[in-house]
């Protein structure tokens, strides 16, 4: 599908200035595969599916709020993280990357294309990619373990299904995605941002897994974002558990 054909479709999607939505891709019909956002009057869309070519940017007319943002320098670019690494390679080319994915139960999510994973040779990082953002895990011993790139305002969701499990990091989300009909959503921290909260309505069942020491803040947040969030406590690390053990944490 050409850019202008895509644009025609994307333009018909209701989206407000400053909003970002995860929707069913209107091009490949992949459920929750497309990210659409509007910032400073600029419409951006991107399908997470590797096989789908839906992607583009359209700079329409700036509206009043976006002009104000632009003038006061609170535009999206300012908040965007460091740019995504330009040169990446398949993790298949680098055995330690494969070993790492296997060690944190994320290899399944990778091989089943539930998340896009690449390797960054220049930084020796495994890169978990979603939309216009990514998070890189260092494979060497020294240096910052995790680095984020681009924009990841909606966290990182892995898998498909009606049940979402909010977890702290991406490998845990990948680990959760091994359960049938479950999506692991990495909060990339312990906060539930407004953008993440907005995506929760896509699911029928919402769980948040916290360690027992989690502050009351996280629980209060969970409650505030909807009474139907089920809170589970565990001191176990989800990325080190089998699928059956995760099911026990959620449903036992
Ligand atoms: Zn698509």
CSV table of C-alpha atoms and ligand atoms in Angstrom, one decimal:
chain,number,residue,atom,x,y,z
A,1,UNK,CA,0.0,0.0,0.0
A,2,UNK,CA,1.4,3.4,-1.0
A,3,UNK,CA,2.1,6.2,1.4
A,4,UNK,CA,-0.8,8.3,0.2
A,5,UNK,CA,-3.2,5.3,0.5
A,6,UNK,CA,-2.0,4.7,4.0
A,7,UNK,CA,-2.3,8.4,4.9
A,8,UNK,CA,-5.9,8.4,3.6
A,9,UNK,CA,-6.8,5.6,6.0
A,10,UNK,CA,-4.8,7.0,9.0
A,11,UNK,CA,-6.4,10.4,8.6
A,12,UNK,CA,-9.8,8.8,9.3
A,13,UNK,CA,-8.6,7.6,12.7
A,14,UNK,CA,-9.8,9.9,15.4
A,15,UNK,CA,-6.7,11.1,17.3
A,16,UNK,CA,-6.2,14.2,19.4
A,17,UNK,CA,-3.1,16.5,19.6
A,18,UNK,CA,-0.6,15.0,22.0
A,19,UNK,CA,-2.3,11.6,21.9
A,20,UNK,CA,-0.7,8.2,21.1
A,21,UNK,CA,-2.9,5.2,20.5
A,22,UNK,CA,-2.2,1.5,20.0
A,23,UNK,CA,-4.8,0.2,17.6
A,24,UNK,CA,-5.6,-2.7,15.2
A,25,UNK,CA,-3.5,-2.0,12.2
A,26,UNK,CA,-5.8,-0.9,9.4
A,27,UNK,CA,-3.4,-2.3,6.8
A,28,UNK,CA,-2.5,-5.8,8.0
A,29,UNK,CA,-5.4,-6.0,10.6
A,30,UNK,CA,-2.9,-7.1,13.3
A,31,UNK,CA,-4.6,-6.6,16.7
A,32,UNK,CA,-2.9,-3.8,18.7
A,33,UNK,CA,-0.1,-3.7,16.2
A,34,UNK,CA,-0.2,-0.1,15.1
A,35,UNK,CA,1.0,2.9,17.0
A,36,UNK,CA,-0.6,6.2,15.9
A,37,UNK,CA,0.4,9.5,17.4
A,38,UNK,CA,-0.1,13.2,16.8
A,39,UNK,CA,2.4,15.6,18.1
A,40,UNK,CA,2.7,19.3,17.2
A,41,UNK,CA,0.2,18.6,14.4
A,42,UNK,CA,2.4,15.8,13.0
A,43,UNK,CA,0.7,12.5,12.4
A,44,UNK,CA,3.0,9.4,12.9
A,45,UNK,CA,2.0,5.8,12.4
A,46,UNK,CA,3.9,2.6,12.6
A,47,UNK,CA,3.0,-1.0,12.6
A,48,UNK,CA,5.0,-3.3,14.9
A,49,UNK,CA,4.6,-6.2,12.6
A,50,UNK,CA,7.8,-6.8,10.7
A,51,UNK,CA,5.9,-8.1,7.6
A,52,UNK,CA,3.7,-5.0,7.4
A,53,UNK,CA,4.9,-1.9,5.7
A,54,UNK,CA,2.5,0.5,7.4
A,55,UNK,CA,4.7,3.4,8.5
A,56,UNK,CA,4.7,7.1,7.9
A,57,UNK,CA,4.8,10.7,9.0
A,58,UNK,CA,2.5,13.4,7.9
A,59,UNK,CA,3.0,17.0,8.9
A,60,UNK,CA,-0.4,18.6,8.6
A,61,UNK,CA,-1.2,22.1,9.6
A,62,UNK,CA,-0.2,23.0,13.1
A,63,UNK,CA,-3.1,23.8,15.4
A,64,UNK,CA,-3.0,26.4,18.0
A,65,UNK,CA,-1.9,24.1,20.9
A,66,UNK,CA,0.9,22.6,18.8
A,67,UNK,CA,2.1,26.1,17.9
A,68,UNK,CA,2.1,27.0,21.6
A,69,UNK,CA,4.0,23.9,22.3
A,70,UNK,CA,6.4,24.6,19.5
A,71,UNK,CA,7.0,28.1,20.7
A,72,UNK,CA,7.4,27.2,24.4
A,73,UNK,CA,9.8,24.4,23.3
A,74,UNK,CA,7.8,21.6,24.9
A,75,UNK,CA,7.6,19.7,21.7
A,76,UNK,CA,7.9,15.9,21.5
A,77,UNK,CA,11.4,16.0,20.1
A,78,UNK,CA,12.6,17.5,23.4
A,79,UNK,CA,11.2,14.5,25.3
A,80,UNK,CA,12.3,11.9,22.8
A,81,UNK,CA,15.2,9.9,24.1
A,82,UNK,CA,18.5,9.2,22.3
A,83,UNK,CA,18.0,8.2,18.7
A,84,UNK,CA,17.7,4.5,17.9
A,85,UNK,CA,21.1,2.9,16.9
A,86,UNK,CA,21.6,3.1,13.2
A,87,UNK,CA,23.4,-0.2,12.7
A,88,UNK,CA,21.8,-3.3,14.2
A,89,UNK,CA,22.0,-6.9,13.2
A,90,UNK,CA,20.0,-10.1,13.7
A,91,UNK,CA,20.5,-11.6,17.2
A,92,UNK,CA,21.1,-14.9,15.3
A,93,UNK,CA,24.5,-13.5,14.3
A,94,UNK,CA,25.6,-13.2,17.9
A,95,UNK,CA,25.4,-16.3,20.1
A,96,UNK,CA,25.7,-14.4,23.5
A,97,UNK,CA,22.5,-12.4,22.5
A,98,UNK,CA,20.7,-15.7,21.9
A,99,UNK,CA,22.0,-17.0,25.2
A,100,UNK,CA,20.8,-13.9,27.0
A,101,UNK,CA,17.3,-14.2,25.5
A,102,UNK,CA,17.1,-17.8,26.6
A,103,UNK,CA,18.4,-17.1,30.1
A,104,UNK,CA,15.5,-14.7,30.7
A,105,UNK,CA,12.8,-16.7,29.0
A,106,UNK,CA,12.5,-14.2,26.2
A,107,UNK,CA,13.6,-16.4,23.3
A,108,UNK,CA,10.0,-17.7,22.8
A,109,UNK,CA,8.7,-14.2,22.3
A,110,UNK,CA,11.5,-13.4,19.9
A,111,UNK,CA,11.1,-16.6,17.7
A,112,UNK,CA,7.3,-16.2,17.7
A,113,UNK,CA,7.7,-12.5,16.6
A,114,UNK,CA,5.8,-11.2,19.7
A,115,UNK,CA,8.5,-8.6,20.0
A,116,UNK,CA,11.2,-7.3,17.7
A,117,UNK,CA,14.7,-7.9,19.0
A,118,UNK,CA,18.0,-6.9,17.3
A,119,UNK,CA,21.6,-6.8,18.3
A,120,UNK,CA,23.7,-3.6,18.4
A,121,UNK,CA,27.3,-4.5,17.8
A,122,UNK,CA,28.7,-1.0,18.5
A,123,UNK,CA,27.2,-1.1,22.0
A,124,UNK,CA,27.1,-4.8,22.7
A,125,UNK,CA,23.4,-4.5,23.5
A,126,UNK,CA,20.3,-6.6,22.9
A,127,UNK,CA,17.7,-4.2,21.6
A,128,UNK,CA,14.0,-4.7,22.3
A,129,UNK,CA,12.1,-2.6,19.9
A,130,UNK,CA,8.6,-1.2,19.9
A,131,UNK,CA,7.3,1.4,17.5
A,132,UNK,CA,9.5,4.4,17.6
A,133,UNK,CA,11.3,3.4,20.8
A,134,UNK,CA,13.6,0.7,22.1
A,135,UNK,CA,15.3,-0.5,25.2
A,136,UNK,CA,18.8,-2.0,25.0
A,137,UNK,CA,20.2,-4.5,27.5
A,138,UNK,CA,24.0,-4.5,27.9
A,139,UNK,CA,25.7,-7.9,27.5
A,140,UNK,CA,29.0,-6.7,28.9
A,141,UNK,CA,29.7,-6.5,32.6
A,142,UNK,CA,30.6,-2.9,32.9
A,143,UNK,CA,28.4,0.0,32.0
A,144,UNK,CA,24.7,1.0,32.3
A,145,UNK,CA,22.7,-2.2,32.1
A,146,UNK,CA,19.6,-0.7,30.4
A,147,UNK,CA,19.5,2.2,28.0
A,148,UNK,CA,16.3,3.5,26.3
A,149,UNK,CA,16.0,5.1,22.9
A,150,UNK,CA,13.3,7.1,21.2
A,151,UNK,CA,9.8,7.3,22.6
A,152,UNK,CA,8.2,4.5,24.7
A,153,UNK,CA,5.4,6.3,26.4
A,154,UNK,CA,3.1,3.3,26.4
A,155,UNK,CA,5.5,0.9,27.9
A,156,UNK,CA,6.4,-2.2,25.8
A,157,UNK,CA,3.7,-4.8,25.3
A,158,UNK,CA,4.6,-8.4,24.2
A,159,UNK,CA,2.1,-11.0,23.0
A,160,UNK,CA,-1.5,-11.0,22.1
A,161,UNK,CA,-4.6,-11.7,24.1
A,162,UNK,CA,-7.4,-10.5,26.4
A,163,UNK,CA,-5.4,-10.6,29.6
A,164,UNK,CA,-2.6,-8.1,30.3
A,165,UNK,CA,0.0,-8.5,33.0
A,166,UNK,CA,1.8,-5.3,34.0
A,167,UNK,CA,5.4,-6.0,34.9
A,168,UNK,CA,8.5,-4.0,35.5
A,169,UNK,CA,10.8,-4.9,32.7
A,170,UNK,CA,10.7,-6.2,29.1
A,171,UNK,CA,12.2,-9.7,29.7
A,172,UNK,CA,9.4,-10.3,32.3
A,173,UNK,CA,6.9,-9.2,29.7
A,174,UNK,CA,8.4,-11.6,27.2
A,175,UNK,CA,8.3,-14.3,29.8
A,176,UNK,CA,4.6,-13.7,30.5
A,177,UNK,CA,3.8,-13.7,26.7
A,178,UNK,CA,4.4,-17.5,26.7
A,179,UNK,CA,1.0,-17.9,28.4
A,180,UNK,CA,-1.8,-18.4,25.9
A,181,UNK,CA,-4.0,-15.3,25.5
A,182,UNK,CA,-1.7,-13.2,27.8
A,183,UNK,CA,0.1,-9.9,27.0
A,184,UNK,CA,3.1,-8.9,29.1
A,185,UNK,CA,3.2,-5.1,29.4
A,186,UNK,CA,6.6,-3.7,30.7
A,187,UNK,CA,6.0,-0.5,32.6
A,188,UNK,CA,9.8,0.3,32.4
A,189,UNK,CA,9.7,1.4,36.0
A,190,UNK,CA,7.1,1.1,38.7
A,191,UNK,CA,4.8,3.9,37.5
A,192,UNK,CA,1.6,3.5,35.5
A,193,UNK,CA,1.8,6.5,33.1
A,194,UNK,CA,-1.4,8.0,31.7
A,195,UNK,CA,-0.5,6.6,28.3
A,196,UNK,CA,-0.1,3.1,29.7
A,197,UNK,CA,-3.4,3.5,31.6
A,198,UNK,CA,-5.1,4.5,28.4
A,199,UNK,CA,-4.1,1.3,26.6
A,200,UNK,CA,-5.5,-0.9,29.4
A,201,UNK,CA,-9.1,-0.6,28.1
A,202,UNK,CA,-8.0,-2.9,25.2
A,203,UNK,CA,-8.0,-5.8,27.6
A,204,UNK,CA,-10.7,-7.7,29.5
A,205,UNK,CA,-8.5,-8.7,32.4
A,206,UNK,CA,-5.7,-6.6,34.0
A,207,UNK,CA,-3.1,-7.9,36.5
A,208,UNK,CA,-0.2,-6.1,38.0
A,209,UNK,CA,2.6,-8.1,39.6
A,210,UNK,CA,4.5,-6.3,42.3
A,211,UNK,CA,7.2,-7.6,44.6
A,212,UNK,CA,6.2,-7.7,48.2
A,213,UNK,CA,8.2,-4.7,49.1
A,214,UNK,CA,6.5,-2.5,46.5
A,215,UNK,CA,5.5,0.8,48.0
A,216,UNK,CA,1.9,1.8,48.6
A,217,UNK,CA,2.3,4.2,45.7
A,218,UNK,CA,2.2,1.5,43.1
A,219,UNK,CA,-0.8,-0.1,44.6
A,220,UNK,CA,-2.6,3.2,44.9
A,221,UNK,CA,-1.8,3.9,41.2
A,222,UNK,CA,-3.1,0.5,40.2
A,223,UNK,CA,-6.3,1.2,42.1
A,224,UNK,CA,-6.7,4.6,40.7
A,225,UNK,CA,-6.4,3.4,37.1
A,226,UNK,CA,-9.4,1.2,37.5
A,227,UNK,CA,-11.0,-1.0,40.2
A,228,UNK,CA,-10.7,-4.1,38.0
A,229,UNK,CA,-6.9,-4.2,38.2
A,230,UNK,CA,-5.9,-7.4,40.1
A,231,UNK,CA,-2.8,-7.0,42.2
A,232,UNK,CA,-0.5,-9.9,42.8
A,233,UNK,CA,2.5,-10.0,45.0
A,234,UNK,CA,5.5,-12.1,44.6
A,235,UNK,CA,9.2,-12.0,45.4
A,236,UNK,CA,9.9,-14.3,42.5
A,237,UNK,CA,11.3,-12.8,39.3
A,238,UNK,CA,8.9,-13.5,36.4
A,239,UNK,CA,11.6,-13.6,33.8
A,240,UNK,CA,13.1,-16.6,35.6
A,241,UNK,CA,9.9,-18.6,36.0
A,242,UNK,CA,8.4,-21.2,33.8
A,243,UNK,CA,5.0,-20.4,32.2
A,244,UNK,CA,3.3,-22.7,34.7
A,245,UNK,CA,4.9,-20.9,37.6
A,246,UNK,CA,3.8,-17.6,36.2
A,247,UNK,CA,0.2,-18.9,35.9
A,248,UNK,CA,0.5,-19.9,39.6
A,249,UNK,CA,1.5,-16.4,40.6
A,250,UNK,CA,-1.5,-15.0,38.7
A,251,UNK,CA,-4.2,-17.6,39.5
A,252,UNK,CA,-3.2,-19.7,42.4
B,1,LIG,ZN1,0.3,-3.7,10.1
